[in-house]
PDB file of C-alpha atoms in Angstrom:
ATOM      1  CA  UNK A   1      -0.146  -1.471   2.233  1.00 35.00           C
ATOM      2  CA  UNK A   2       3.736  -0.642   0.530  1.00 37.00           C
ATOM      3  CA  UNK A   3       5.077  -2.487  -1.804  1.00 39.00           C
ATOM      4  CA  UNK A   4       8.934  -1.888  -2.227  1.00 40.00           C
ATOM      5  CA  UNK A   5      10.968  -3.138  -5.065  1.00 38.00           C
ATOM      6  CA  UNK A   6      13.431  -4.964  -4.953  1.00 44.00           C
ATOM      7  CA  UNK A   7      16.021  -2.516  -5.003  1.00 39.00           C
ATOM      8  CA  UNK A   8      14.577  -0.469  -2.629  1.00 47.00           C
ATOM      9  CA  UNK A   9      15.684  -0.332   0.766  1.00 72.00           C
ATOM     10  CA  UNK A  10      13.829  -0.697   3.715  1.00 91.00           C
ATOM     11  CA  UNK A  11      14.980   2.066   6.122  1.00 93.00           C
ATOM     12  CA  UNK A  12      11.831   4.328   5.742  1.00 94.00           C
ATOM     13  CA  UNK A  13       9.703   1.252   6.833  1.00 96.00           C
ATOM     14  CA  UNK A  14      10.972   0.680   9.929  1.00 97.00           C
ATOM     15  CA  UNK A  15      11.359   4.085  10.666  1.00 96.00           C
ATOM     16  CA  UNK A  16       7.764   4.773  10.548  1.00 97.00           C
ATOM     17  CA  UNK A  17       7.701   1.188  12.679  1.00 98.00           C
ATOM     18  CA  UNK A  18       9.718   3.059  14.768  1.00 97.00           C
ATOM     19  CA  UNK A  19       7.794   6.116  15.272  1.00 97.00           C
ATOM     20  CA  UNK A  20       3.650   3.295  16.334  1.00 97.00           C
ATOM     21  CA  UNK A  21       6.093   1.127  18.825  1.00 96.00           C
ATOM     22  CA  UNK A  22       7.086   4.794  20.647  1.00 94.00           C
ATOM     23  CA  UNK A  23       3.683   6.285  20.884  1.00 93.00           C
ATOM     24  CA  UNK A  24       2.565   2.505  21.705  1.00 90.00           C
ATOM     25  CA  UNK A  25       0.929   1.851  25.429  1.00 84.00           C
ATOM     26  CA  UNK A  26       1.519  -1.750  27.121  1.00 77.00           C
ATOM     27  CA  UNK A  27       4.669  -3.223  25.888  1.00 81.00           C
ATOM     28  CA  UNK A  28       4.355  -6.229  28.207  1.00 80.00           C
ATOM     29  CA  UNK A  29       7.279  -6.707  31.632  1.00 81.00           C
ATOM     30  CA  UNK A  30      10.631  -8.268  31.806  1.00 80.00           C
ATOM     31  CA  UNK A  31      12.235 -11.564  31.876  1.00 71.00           C
ATOM     32  CA  UNK A  32      11.547 -11.745  35.524  1.00 71.00           C
ATOM     33  CA  UNK A  33      12.331 -15.438  36.663  1.00 68.00           C
ATOM     34  CA  UNK A  34      16.219 -14.829  35.769  1.00 74.00           C
ATOM     35  CA  UNK A  35      17.169 -12.263  38.011  1.00 72.00           C
ATOM     36  CA  UNK A  36      19.727 -10.867  35.788  1.00 72.00           C
ATOM     37  CA  UNK A  37      17.316  -9.849  33.336  1.00 76.00           C
ATOM     38  CA  UNK A  38      14.429  -8.556  36.026  1.00 73.00           C
ATOM     39  CA  UNK A  39      16.129  -5.108  35.802  1.00 76.00           C
ATOM     40  CA  UNK A  40      16.213  -4.487  31.509  1.00 80.00           C
ATOM     41  CA  UNK A  41      13.134  -1.908  30.436  1.00 85.00           C
ATOM     42  CA  UNK A  42       9.870  -2.880  28.530  1.00 84.00           C
ATOM     43  CA  UNK A  43      10.087   0.380  26.406  1.00 88.00           C
ATOM     44  CA  UNK A  44      14.109  -0.180  25.150  1.00 94.00           C
ATOM     45  CA  UNK A  45      13.372  -0.856  21.502  1.00 97.00           C
ATOM     46  CA  UNK A  46      15.372  -1.021  17.789  1.00 98.00           C
ATOM     47  CA  UNK A  47      14.926  -2.910  14.805  1.00 98.00           C
ATOM     48  CA  UNK A  48      17.725  -3.621  12.029  1.00 97.00           C
ATOM     49  CA  UNK A  49      17.545  -5.430   8.731  1.00 97.00           C
ATOM     50  CA  UNK A  50      19.966  -7.807   6.590  1.00 97.00           C
ATOM     51  CA  UNK A  51      20.156  -7.715   2.989  1.00 95.00           C
ATOM     52  CA  UNK A  52      21.271 -11.117   0.817  1.00 96.00           C
ATOM     53  CA  UNK A  53      25.029  -8.768   0.514  1.00 95.00           C
ATOM     54  CA  UNK A  54      25.591  -7.769   4.267  1.00 95.00           C
ATOM     55  CA  UNK A  55      24.134  -4.536   3.895  1.00 94.00           C
ATOM     56  CA  UNK A  56      22.795  -3.986   6.939  1.00 95.00           C
ATOM     57  CA  UNK A  57      20.948  -0.816   8.770  1.00 94.00           C
ATOM     58  CA  UNK A  58      18.334  -0.131  11.430  1.00 96.00           C
ATOM     59  CA  UNK A  59      16.428   2.032  14.164  1.00 97.00           C
ATOM     60  CA  UNK A  60      16.343   2.705  17.729  1.00 97.00           C
ATOM     61  CA  UNK A  61      19.220   0.875  20.018  1.00 97.00           C
ATOM     62  CA  UNK A  62      19.402  -1.586  17.094  1.00 98.00           C
ATOM     63  CA  UNK A  63      23.129  -1.712  18.173  1.00 97.00           C
ATOM     64  CA  UNK A  64      22.963  -2.590  21.833  1.00 97.00           C
ATOM     65  CA  UNK A  65      24.021  -6.007  22.598  1.00 97.00           C
ATOM     66  CA  UNK A  66      21.690  -7.349  24.967  1.00 96.00           C
ATOM     67  CA  UNK A  67      21.071 -11.534  25.823  1.00 96.00           C
ATOM     68  CA  UNK A  68      20.340 -13.469  23.063  1.00 97.00           C
ATOM     69  CA  UNK A  69      18.418 -16.250  25.280  1.00 96.00           C
ATOM     70  CA  UNK A  70      16.860 -18.922  23.230  1.00 96.00           C
ATOM     71  CA  UNK A  71      17.738 -16.907  19.564  1.00 98.00           C
ATOM     72  CA  UNK A  72      20.828 -18.821  19.767  1.00 98.00           C
ATOM     73  CA  UNK A  73      19.052 -22.189  19.785  1.00 98.00           C
ATOM     74  CA  UNK A  74      19.047 -21.496  16.021  1.00 98.00           C
ATOM     75  CA  UNK A  75      22.092 -21.118  15.468  1.00 98.00           C
ATOM     76  CA  UNK A  76      22.717 -24.902  17.742  1.00 98.00           C
ATOM     77  CA  UNK A  77      20.382 -26.422  15.498  1.00 98.00           C
ATOM     78  CA  UNK A  78      22.765 -24.943  12.368  1.00 98.00           C
ATOM     79  CA  UNK A  79      25.251 -26.364  13.322  1.00 98.00           C
ATOM     80  CA  UNK A  80      24.626 -30.079  14.207  1.00 98.00           C
ATOM     81  CA  UNK A  81      22.638 -30.249  11.026  1.00 98.00           C
ATOM     82  CA  UNK A  82      25.542 -29.523   9.549  1.00 98.00           C
ATOM     83  CA  UNK A  83      27.165 -32.359  11.216  1.00 98.00           C
ATOM     84  CA  UNK A  84      24.917 -34.909  11.700  1.00 97.00           C
ATOM     85  CA  UNK A  85      21.872 -34.558   8.713  1.00 97.00           C
ATOM     86  CA  UNK A  86      18.872 -36.122   9.476  1.00 96.00           C
ATOM     87  CA  UNK A  87      20.341 -38.147  12.341  1.00 97.00           C
ATOM     88  CA  UNK A  88      19.390 -35.188  14.576  1.00 98.00           C
ATOM     89  CA  UNK A  89      16.135 -36.074  13.950  1.00 97.00           C
ATOM     90  CA  UNK A  90      15.808 -39.858  15.518  1.00 97.00           C
ATOM     91  CA  UNK A  91      16.847 -38.133  19.119  1.00 98.00           C
ATOM     92  CA  UNK A  92      14.540 -34.457  18.148  1.00 97.00           C
ATOM     93  CA  UNK A  93      11.197 -33.784  17.047  1.00 95.00           C
ATOM     94  CA  UNK A  94      10.187 -31.545  14.247  1.00 94.00           C
ATOM     95  CA  UNK A  95       5.859 -31.085  16.124  1.00 91.00           C
ATOM     96  CA  UNK A  96       4.973 -27.870  17.694  1.00 89.00           C
ATOM     97  CA  UNK A  97       4.469 -28.173  21.233  1.00 75.00           C
ATOM     98  CA  UNK A  98       1.767 -26.786  22.882  1.00 67.00           C
ATOM     99  CA  UNK A  99       3.140 -26.071  25.964  1.00 66.00           C
ATOM    100  CA  UNK A 100       5.370 -23.606  27.955  1.00 62.00           C
ATOM    101  CA  UNK A 101       9.498 -23.742  26.816  1.00 58.00           C
ATOM    102  CA  UNK A 102      10.365 -25.409  30.212  1.00 60.00           C
ATOM    103  CA  UNK A 103       7.478 -28.196  30.411  1.00 68.00           C
ATOM    104  CA  UNK A 104       8.567 -31.764  31.362  1.00 76.00           C
ATOM    105  CA  UNK A 105       5.117 -33.000  30.535  1.00 76.00           C
ATOM    106  CA  UNK A 106       4.664 -34.514  26.943  1.00 80.00           C
ATOM    107  CA  UNK A 107       9.026 -36.297  27.677  1.00 86.00           C
ATOM    108  CA  UNK A 108       7.535 -39.255  29.505  1.00 82.00           C
ATOM    109  CA  UNK A 109       5.136 -39.531  27.282  1.00 84.00           C
ATOM    110  CA  UNK A 110       7.691 -39.745  24.727  1.00 87.00           C
ATOM    111  CA  UNK A 111      10.134 -42.061  26.044  1.00 90.00           C
ATOM    112  CA  UNK A 112      12.881 -38.980  26.410  1.00 94.00           C
ATOM    113  CA  UNK A 113      11.865 -37.597  23.269  1.00 95.00           C
ATOM    114  CA  UNK A 114      11.376 -33.614  22.841  1.00 95.00           C
ATOM    115  CA  UNK A 115       8.722 -32.220  20.399  1.00 93.00           C
ATOM    116  CA  UNK A 116      10.907 -30.314  19.081  1.00 95.00           C
ATOM    117  CA  UNK A 117      14.751 -28.058  18.669  1.00 97.00           C
ATOM    118  CA  UNK A 118      13.309 -24.680  20.295  1.00 96.00           C
ATOM    119  CA  UNK A 119      11.703 -26.422  23.571  1.00 93.00           C
ATOM    120  CA  UNK A 120      14.216 -26.673  25.983  1.00 93.00           C
ATOM    121  CA  UNK A 121      14.127 -30.279  26.605  1.00 94.00           C
ATOM    122  CA  UNK A 122      15.032 -29.619  22.177  1.00 96.00           C
ATOM    123  CA  UNK A 123      18.045 -27.510  22.554  1.00 97.00           C
ATOM    124  CA  UNK A 124      19.394 -29.415  25.587  1.00 98.00           C
ATOM    125  CA  UNK A 125      19.172 -32.575  22.869  1.00 98.00           C
ATOM    126  CA  UNK A 126      21.366 -30.578  20.394  1.00 98.00           C
ATOM    127  CA  UNK A 127      23.915 -28.991  22.487  1.00 98.00           C
ATOM    128  CA  UNK A 128      24.104 -32.346  23.772  1.00 98.00           C
ATOM    129  CA  UNK A 129      24.844 -33.583  20.586  1.00 98.00           C
ATOM    130  CA  UNK A 130      27.111 -30.140  19.535  1.00 98.00           C
ATOM    131  CA  UNK A 131      29.005 -31.233  21.944  1.00 98.00           C
ATOM    132  CA  UNK A 132      29.573 -34.548  21.421  1.00 98.00           C
ATOM    133  CA  UNK A 133      31.069 -33.604  18.183  1.00 98.00           C
ATOM    134  CA  UNK A 134      32.658 -30.373  18.903  1.00 98.00           C
ATOM    135  CA  UNK A 135      33.774 -30.152  22.706  1.00 98.00           C
ATOM    136  CA  UNK A 136      33.011 -26.901  23.100  1.00 98.00           C
ATOM    137  CA  UNK A 137      29.673 -26.583  22.010  1.00 98.00           C
ATOM    138  CA  UNK A 138      29.832 -22.804  23.508  1.00 98.00           C
ATOM    139  CA  UNK A 139      32.393 -21.816  22.030  1.00 98.00           C
ATOM    140  CA  UNK A 140      32.186 -23.607  19.098  1.00 98.00           C
ATOM    141  CA  UNK A 141      28.592 -21.237  18.410  1.00 98.00           C
ATOM    142  CA  UNK A 142      30.598 -17.964  19.618  1.00 98.00           C
ATOM    143  CA  UNK A 143      32.832 -18.380  16.768  1.00 98.00           C
ATOM    144  CA  UNK A 144      30.264 -18.793  14.077  1.00 98.00           C
ATOM    145  CA  UNK A 145      28.363 -15.607  15.536  1.00 98.00           C
ATOM    146  CA  UNK A 146      31.414 -14.155  15.773  1.00 98.00           C
ATOM    147  CA  UNK A 147      32.015 -14.617  12.050  1.00 98.00           C
ATOM    148  CA  UNK A 148      28.762 -14.428  10.390  1.00 98.00           C
ATOM    149  CA  UNK A 149      28.323 -11.251  12.365  1.00 98.00           C
ATOM    150  CA  UNK A 150      31.390  -9.881  11.571  1.00 97.00           C
ATOM    151  CA  UNK A 151      31.701  -8.220  15.153  1.00 98.00           C
ATOM    152  CA  UNK A 152      34.191 -10.195  17.461  1.00 98.00           C
ATOM    153  CA  UNK A 153      34.220  -8.465  20.654  1.00 98.00           C
ATOM    154  CA  UNK A 154      30.533 -11.149  21.568  1.00 98.00           C
ATOM    155  CA  UNK A 155      31.515 -12.811  23.907  1.00 97.00           C
ATOM    156  CA  UNK A 156      29.833 -13.777  26.798  1.00 97.00           C
ATOM    157  CA  UNK A 157      27.589 -12.382  29.692  1.00 95.00           C
ATOM    158  CA  UNK A 158      29.036 -13.784  33.231  1.00 93.00           C
ATOM    159  CA  UNK A 159      26.675 -12.382  35.148  1.00 92.00           C
ATOM    160  CA  UNK A 160      23.625 -13.941  33.444  1.00 91.00           C
ATOM    161  CA  UNK A 161      25.006 -17.264  32.693  1.00 92.00           C
ATOM    162  CA  UNK A 162      25.195 -17.280  36.565  1.00 92.00           C
ATOM    163  CA  UNK A 163      22.159 -15.980  37.547  1.00 89.00           C
ATOM    164  CA  UNK A 164      20.660 -18.235  35.097  1.00 88.00           C
ATOM    165  CA  UNK A 165      22.288 -21.980  36.250  1.00 90.00           C
ATOM    166  CA  UNK A 166      21.797 -20.891  39.979  1.00 90.00           C
ATOM    167  CA  UNK A 167      17.869 -20.697  38.963  1.00 86.00           C
ATOM    168  CA  UNK A 168      18.075 -23.785  36.994  1.00 89.00           C
ATOM    169  CA  UNK A 169      16.715 -26.394  38.282  1.00 93.00           C
ATOM    170  CA  UNK A 170      14.347 -27.186  35.123  1.00 92.00           C
ATOM    171  CA  UNK A 171      16.679 -27.649  33.130  1.00 94.00           C
ATOM    172  CA  UNK A 172      18.189 -29.477  34.616  1.00 96.00           C
ATOM    173  CA  UNK A 173      15.743 -31.780  35.570  1.00 94.00           C
ATOM    174  CA  UNK A 174      15.348 -31.994  31.674  1.00 95.00           C
ATOM    175  CA  UNK A 175      18.116 -33.365  31.287  1.00 97.00           C
ATOM    176  CA  UNK A 176      18.074 -35.620  33.985  1.00 96.00           C
ATOM    177  CA  UNK A 177      14.908 -37.270  32.892  1.00 95.00           C
ATOM    178  CA  UNK A 178      16.699 -37.798  29.291  1.00 97.00           C
ATOM    179  CA  UNK A 179      19.551 -38.974  30.286  1.00 97.00           C
ATOM    180  CA  UNK A 180      17.569 -42.028  32.111  1.00 96.00           C
ATOM    181  CA  UNK A 181      16.054 -42.694  27.954  1.00 96.00           C
ATOM    182  CA  UNK A 182      19.433 -42.842  26.852  1.00 97.00           C
ATOM    183  CA  UNK A 183      18.999 -39.561  24.724  1.00 98.00           C
ATOM    184  CA  UNK A 184      21.507 -37.119  26.820  1.00 98.00           C
ATOM    185  CA  UNK A 185      25.225 -38.481  26.027  1.00 98.00           C
ATOM    186  CA  UNK A 186      27.496 -36.296  28.306  1.00 98.00           C
ATOM    187  CA  UNK A 187      27.247 -35.342  31.859  1.00 98.00           C
ATOM    188  CA  UNK A 188      24.247 -33.336  33.129  1.00 98.00           C
ATOM    189  CA  UNK A 189      26.173 -31.024  34.662  1.00 97.00           C
ATOM    190  CA  UNK A 190      28.755 -30.344  31.654  1.00 98.00           C
ATOM    191  CA  UNK A 191      25.113 -29.872  29.312  1.00 98.00           C
ATOM    192  CA  UNK A 192      24.566 -27.969  31.858  1.00 97.00           C
ATOM    193  CA  UNK A 193      27.316 -25.310  31.653  1.00 97.00           C
ATOM    194  CA  UNK A 194      27.373 -25.174  27.873  1.00 98.00           C
ATOM    195  CA  UNK A 195      23.942 -24.402  27.751  1.00 97.00           C
ATOM    196  CA  UNK A 196      23.951 -21.437  30.158  1.00 96.00           C
ATOM    197  CA  UNK A 197      26.933 -20.462  28.784  1.00 97.00           C
ATOM    198  CA  UNK A 198      25.178 -20.765  25.520  1.00 97.00           C
ATOM    199  CA  UNK A 199      21.951 -19.113  26.486  1.00 96.00           C
ATOM    200  CA  UNK A 200      24.216 -15.888  27.850  1.00 96.00           C
ATOM    201  CA  UNK A 201      25.845 -14.671  24.420  1.00 98.00           C
ATOM    202  CA  UNK A 202      25.776 -10.370  24.339  1.00 97.00           C
ATOM    203  CA  UNK A 203      24.760  -9.145  21.087  1.00 98.00           C
ATOM    204  CA  UNK A 204      22.959  -6.705  18.800  1.00 98.00           C
ATOM    205  CA  UNK A 205      20.257  -6.762  16.371  1.00 98.00           C
ATOM    206  CA  UNK A 206      22.505  -5.875  13.425  1.00 98.00           C
ATOM    207  CA  UNK A 207      25.264  -8.558  15.001  1.00 98.00           C
ATOM    208  CA  UNK A 208      22.199 -11.532  14.675  1.00 98.00           C
ATOM    209  CA  UNK A 209      20.244 -10.028  11.628  1.00 98.00           C
ATOM    210  CA  UNK A 210      23.336 -10.726   9.808  1.00 98.00           C
ATOM    211  CA  UNK A 211      24.364 -13.893  11.712  1.00 98.00           C
ATOM    212  CA  UNK A 212      21.362 -15.201   9.817  1.00 98.00           C
ATOM    213  CA  UNK A 213      21.400 -14.532   6.370  1.00 98.00           C
ATOM    214  CA  UNK A 214      22.147 -17.940   6.249  1.00 98.00           C
ATOM    215  CA  UNK A 215      18.786 -18.872   6.642  1.00 98.00           C
ATOM    216  CA  UNK A 216      18.114 -16.620   3.842  1.00 98.00           C
ATOM    217  CA  UNK A 217      20.333 -17.469   1.395  1.00 98.00           C
ATOM    218  CA  UNK A 218      19.329 -20.833   1.636  1.00 98.00           C
ATOM    219  CA  UNK A 219      22.614 -21.893   3.450  1.00 98.00           C
ATOM    220  CA  UNK A 220      25.427 -20.059   2.249  1.00 98.00           C
ATOM    221  CA  UNK A 221      27.910 -18.102   4.757  1.00 98.00           C
ATOM    222  CA  UNK A 222      29.281 -14.419   4.546  1.00 97.00           C
ATOM    223  CA  UNK A 223      32.306 -15.649   3.231  1.00 97.00           C
ATOM    224  CA  UNK A 224      30.019 -17.974   0.231  1.00 98.00           C
ATOM    225  CA  UNK A 225      31.190 -21.001   1.924  1.00 98.00           C
ATOM    226  CA  UNK A 226      27.789 -23.400   2.519  1.00 98.00           C
ATOM    227  CA  UNK A 227      27.015 -24.686   6.171  1.00 98.00           C
ATOM    228  CA  UNK A 228      23.731 -26.562   5.697  1.00 98.00           C
ATOM    229  CA  UNK A 229      21.878 -28.138   1.916  1.00 98.00           C
ATOM    230  CA  UNK A 230      19.431 -26.161   0.193  1.00 98.00           C
ATOM    231  CA  UNK A 231      17.286 -28.817   1.617  1.00 98.00           C
ATOM    232  CA  UNK A 232      17.909 -28.552   5.733  1.00 98.00           C
ATOM    233  CA  UNK A 233      18.127 -24.414   5.309  1.00 98.00           C
ATOM    234  CA  UNK A 234      14.472 -25.325   4.651  1.00 98.00           C
ATOM    235  CA  UNK A 235      13.957 -27.372   7.363  1.00 98.00           C
ATOM    236  CA  UNK A 236      15.652 -24.830   9.873  1.00 98.00           C
ATOM    237  CA  UNK A 237      13.047 -22.361   8.970  1.00 98.00           C
ATOM    238  CA  UNK A 238      10.340 -24.655   9.110  1.00 98.00           C
ATOM    239  CA  UNK A 239      10.693 -25.340  12.488  1.00 97.00           C
ATOM    240  CA  UNK A 240      11.519 -22.031  13.065  1.00 98.00           C
ATOM    241  CA  UNK A 241       7.945 -21.015  11.540  1.00 97.00           C
ATOM    242  CA  UNK A 242       5.616 -23.664  14.040  1.00 96.00           C
ATOM    243  CA  UNK A 243       7.762 -23.948  16.853  1.00 95.00           C
ATOM    244  CA  UNK A 244       9.786 -20.831  17.136  1.00 96.00           C
ATOM    245  CA  UNK A 245       8.059 -18.327  19.639  1.00 95.00           C
ATOM    246  CA  UNK A 246       6.737 -21.284  22.237  1.00 85.00           C
ATOM    247  CA  UNK A 247       2.984 -21.970  22.285  1.00 84.00           C
ATOM    248  CA  UNK A 248       2.662 -18.717  20.751  1.00 91.00           C
ATOM    249  CA  UNK A 249       4.154 -19.851  17.391  1.00 93.00           C
ATOM    250  CA  UNK A 250       0.579 -20.135  15.060  1.00 93.00           C
ATOM    251  CA  UNK A 251      -0.039 -16.246  16.163  1.00 95.00           C
ATOM    252  CA  UNK A 252       3.097 -15.555  15.476  1.00 96.00           C
ATOM    253  CA  UNK A 253       2.596 -17.567  12.306  1.00 96.00           C
ATOM    254  CA  UNK A 254      -0.429 -15.670  10.904  1.00 96.00           C
ATOM    255  CA  UNK A 255       0.382 -12.003  12.242  1.00 97.00           C
ATOM    256  CA  UNK A 256       4.077 -12.186  10.772  1.00 98.00           C
ATOM    257  CA  UNK A 257       3.823 -14.534   8.556  1.00 98.00           C
ATOM    258  CA  UNK A 258       7.453 -15.215   8.920  1.00 98.00           C
ATOM    259  CA  UNK A 259      10.197 -18.250  10.735  1.00 98.00           C
ATOM    260  CA  UNK A 260      11.350 -17.190  13.750  1.00 98.00           C
ATOM    261  CA  UNK A 261      13.256 -17.387  16.971  1.00 98.00           C
ATOM    262  CA  UNK A 262      12.344 -15.562  20.090  1.00 97.00           C
ATOM    263  CA  UNK A 263      13.870 -15.167  23.124  1.00 96.00           C
ATOM    264  CA  UNK A 264      13.341 -14.082  26.515  1.00 93.00           C
ATOM    265  CA  UNK A 265      15.947 -11.570  25.928  1.00 94.00           C
ATOM    266  CA  UNK A 266      13.812  -9.811  24.512  1.00 96.00           C
ATOM    267  CA  UNK A 267      15.210 -10.066  21.028  1.00 98.00           C
ATOM    268  CA  UNK A 268      12.876 -11.764  17.630  1.00 98.00           C
ATOM    269  CA  UNK A 269      14.913 -13.102  14.436  1.00 98.00           C
ATOM    270  CA  UNK A 270      13.112 -13.594  11.205  1.00 98.00           C
ATOM    271  CA  UNK A 271      13.884 -14.858   8.000  1.00 98.00           C
ATOM    272  CA  UNK A 272      12.918 -13.824   4.645  1.00 98.00           C
ATOM    273  CA  UNK A 273      13.764 -16.676   2.348  1.00 98.00           C
ATOM    274  CA  UNK A 274      16.401 -15.206  -0.975  1.00 97.00           C
ATOM    275  CA  UNK A 275      15.143 -11.503   0.243  1.00 96.00           C
ATOM    276  CA  UNK A 276      16.456 -10.344   3.999  1.00 97.00           C
ATOM    277  CA  UNK A 277      16.826 -11.365   7.916  1.00 98.00           C
ATOM    278  CA  UNK A 278      15.335  -8.993  10.585  1.00 98.00           C
ATOM    279  CA  UNK A 279      16.278  -9.114  14.091  1.00 98.00           C
ATOM    280  CA  UNK A 280      14.691  -6.850  16.397  1.00 98.00           C
ATOM    281  CA  UNK A 281      14.459  -6.196  20.226  1.00 98.00           C
ATOM    282  CA  UNK A 282      12.197  -4.867  23.445  1.00 97.00           C
ATOM    283  CA  UNK A 283      12.589  -6.383  27.216  1.00 95.00           C
ATOM    284  CA  UNK A 284       9.087  -6.155  27.930  1.00 95.00           C
ATOM    285  CA  UNK A 285       7.418  -9.682  27.206  1.00 94.00           C
ATOM    286  CA  UNK A 286       3.992 -11.004  27.236  1.00 92.00           C
ATOM    287  CA  UNK A 287       2.378 -13.811  29.235  1.00 89.00           C
ATOM    288  CA  UNK A 288       4.157 -16.576  26.777  1.00 89.00           C
ATOM    289  CA  UNK A 289       7.402 -14.680  26.352  1.00 90.00           C
ATOM    290  CA  UNK A 290       8.312 -13.127  23.081  1.00 95.00           C
ATOM    291  CA  UNK A 291       7.999  -9.816  23.615  1.00 96.00           C
ATOM    292  CA  UNK A 292       5.752  -7.011  22.833  1.00 96.00           C
ATOM    293  CA  UNK A 293       7.056  -4.607  21.024  1.00 97.00           C
ATOM    294  CA  UNK A 294       9.471  -7.252  18.958  1.00 97.00           C
ATOM    295  CA  UNK A 295       6.036  -9.040  17.365  1.00 98.00           C
ATOM    296  CA  UNK A 296       4.228  -6.135  16.762  1.00 97.00           C
ATOM    297  CA  UNK A 297       6.773  -4.336  14.532  1.00 98.00           C
ATOM    298  CA  UNK A 298       6.787  -7.853  13.093  1.00 98.00           C
ATOM    299  CA  UNK A 299       3.804  -7.949  11.988  1.00 98.00           C
ATOM    300  CA  UNK A 300       3.685  -3.699  10.861  1.00 98.00           C
ATOM    301  CA  UNK A 301       6.624  -4.303   8.366  1.00 98.00           C
ATOM    302  CA  UNK A 302       5.320  -7.251   6.464  1.00 97.00           C
ATOM    303  CA  UNK A 303       1.988  -6.094   6.346  1.00 97.00           C
ATOM    304  CA  UNK A 304       4.167  -2.667   5.132  1.00 96.00           C
ATOM    305  CA  UNK A 305       6.091  -4.476   2.439  1.00 95.00           C
ATOM    306  CA  UNK A 306       3.918  -7.564   2.010  1.00 95.00           C
ATOM    307  CA  UNK A 307       6.564 -10.208   2.387  1.00 96.00           C
ATOM    308  CA  UNK A 308       6.007 -13.067   4.298  1.00 95.00           C
ATOM    309  CA  UNK A 309       5.991 -16.701   2.836  1.00 95.00           C
ATOM    310  CA  UNK A 310       2.739 -16.765   2.386  1.00 91.00           C
TER     311      UNK A 310
END
């Protein structure tokens, strides 16, 4: 184990991880249920670390934009929580679901209240509530990501958004079902448009590691202003740890030991509170929708550095 002092750079560790990942066989398969993502090469890899002061560095394709997908759920959660506070938790839970991310099973038993903000049903509720408060949830999200990453070129991928919209029957069913319980305030077609735009944002490992920095800084944005209270930042990190990697959250916590959020574009963000944020990208997924190489890389990072929340 390499125990690193607070002044040490993480780059040698990242370089070691990249070499190990390069030799790793069997890296899963790209998300084929979204046609626009199906052709992504599962062997591509990038990883970045952003320190609290905004210093960022990485290895591999760490500046290559990719489809953020469900990673954006973390940011919409934070943006809405900052606006409405604990009232949000009356509409979405904080418990692991134990079911696939697009499951309808639990909603009927639980009166249209999703288990957590990171399954699709919960993310739809959060986006709906943010849209009610802002009039443009996806636009507010994009503006936030641009500001925190310092990259004004971040934008929506229209091809991916159109591909998801054309294959979004399950999300439409979730939206209409929750609307029947009064847990969706906007017209479902409007919500679905906002949601697919949100998920279609392209960003790099560097962009996302920087954008997630407020969670390592206990709610403080890159410009020094406060987005979340310290308690709210703790809440977001806690839900990431217990619910952030679909129905594999327990295994992720066991292996990595950090709050994390994955997306089916192959990205994963992770937070070391008070120290740094990470983002890793490799499009090859396991059967539960998490990047095979990404989880392995984060596992090695916490093993080599000794950094985790445990």
